[in-house]
Amino acid sequence: MATAPKYYIKTYGCQMNERDSEIMAGQLDQIGYQVSPKDSEADLIIINTCAVRASAEQHAFGYIGQLKQLKDSRPQMRLAVAGCMAQEPGTVAWIKRHAPHVDLVFGTHNLHELPRLLEEVEEHEATVVEVWKSAGDVVEHLPSHRNDGVRAYVNIIYGCDKFCTYCIVPFTRGKERSRELPDVVDEVRALAREGYQDITVLGQNVNSYGHDLVPALDLADLLEALEKIEGVRWLHYITPHPRDFSQRLISAIAHSQTITHHVHLPVQAGSNPILKRMNRKYTREEYLDLVSRVKTAIPDASLTTDIIVGFPGESEEDFQQTLDLVREVRYDAAFTFIYSPREGTPAARWEGRDPVPNPIKKDRLNRLMELQYQISLEANLKMIGTTETVLIDGLSRKNPNVWAGRTQSNKVVLLDRDPAVDLIDRFVPVRIEQAKTFYLSGRQAGAPLSGRSPRRRVELPLV
Ligand code: SAH
Ligand code: SF4
Ligand code: F3S
């Protein structure tokens, strides 16, 4: 019997790309492929790309280039480029010119066509390019190969209609399309039956969920339906947009122990002129009002954000307002980025294109990170002496005698390991004893909660 062909998928970017990769993998399993742990042994490599910043693109271009050698030594190997970069005309042109060793390019709207596209590759010498410019209907019931463990991602809304002036996502992911509520409920119910207990619902704009359905729904309707499903212990939702964060949603979160009290509220900038130029559709005052309503209703909320520095026109004074806002909100953590102009977005067409000089951008990023690290440390220090439920993901990369996991609010927790006891995928009560900027550590404070995934891992994962 011939051995099954093997695939390797390299995923860049956000959780939506991770989920798309699981769907690609599921389709490949169905047509007889097996997963390969290494790219060098694979018969098919898929690079699932991200276009959100130039650095993400550089990584993918570098990897595509690097695979030329592998392809030369294994000509039967097939190489496909998928994801958000594939939606950009510039990428297809680059591949045709610089990377003819790529066999297939397909986009974010037609990944369900993967089996047919692979057949087409065998019929053509030149690179097969099949990228849909816009999204079709939502495709349900695709097979999927999920990660091991008890954590699972579930799409609830695709695309984004917000058109922030710096952002490529509305162009690579198309208009907003929500999945029907019963389809999401059925998927989560099936996952819970399989042993998945930590569910993350996904969208570029989760709190626009349901606005396009008939009759219209709110994200709170969906979360309230999902939290009732037996076996669902934690329910996360990413990424929300501050603009549509309804009072109903705040109250649904406040009244639930299942819906995470981790509230990610991407602010992007602290000054009104910059927010306006970014087309974020809220003011600094409206944002701060939202934060204070969240804090009042959910006193144990863990707040995080995304911030861009060096947006066109950002003056030192504008930046000071960002620092000021960070001091006022006191986020648990912030993801901070240097502005990266994206071809095809409105901001990239403005005069001067990317006027804030690089050294100034870097200096602002450093000052912002320094401030945030101090606040993160102070927030973590406050947790010393509390007992947190921690979902164990695997062994610490730095020390195999230590377990690494996360709290419901997504804080990393380290825990000394007794090699005789397997805690993987277990929800373990941990008394927090130490706090650093990026993690907490502590001691087990009771038996793991009941229930675990029926899936078994061959090796203990490093996290
Ligand atoms: N839908 C989400 C985020 C999507 S992208 C939201 O609206 O919050 C994730 C983050 O990348 C954004 O929040 C933003 O901070 C950052 N980002 C997006 N485009 C960028 C660009 N052109 N340059 C730098 N950072 C960018
Ligand atoms: Fe991009 Fe703005 Fe949409 Fe987020 S809301 S994906 S930043 S356009
Ligand atoms: Fe990147 Fe596309 Fe996600 S651009 S951030 S992979 S939606």
Short mmCIF file of C-alpha atoms in Angstrom, two decimals, residues 266-271 274-275 278 280 282 284 306-308 314 318 321-322 325:
data_model
loop_
_atom_site.label_atom_id
_atom_site.label_comp_id
_atom_site.label_asym_id
_atom_site.label_seq_id
_atom_site.Cartn_x
_atom_site.Cartn_y
_atom_site.Cartn_z
CA PRO A 266 -8.42 48.11 21.06
CA VAL A 267 -8.02 51.88 21.41
CA GLN A 268 -5.29 52.44 18.75
CA ALA A 269 -4.62 56.07 19.82
CA GLY A 270 -5.42 58.49 22.62
CA SER A 271 -5.95 61.73 20.73
CA ILE A 274 -5.72 60.87 15.31
CA LEU A 275 -8.75 58.72 16.13
CA MET A 278 -7.94 56.57 11.71
CA ARG A 280 -12.18 54.62 14.50
CA TYR A 282 -15.30 56.98 18.62
CA ARG A 284 -11.27 59.55 23.48
CA ASP A 306 -3.99 47.43 20.83
CA ILE A 307 -2.12 50.68 20.14
CA ILE A 308 -0.46 52.00 16.99
CA GLU A 314 0.80 61.91 15.05
CA ASP A 318 -0.95 63.41 20.26
CA GLN A 321 -2.40 61.81 24.97
CA THR A 322 -1.95 58.11 24.24
CA LEU A 325 -4.89 57.41 28.35
#
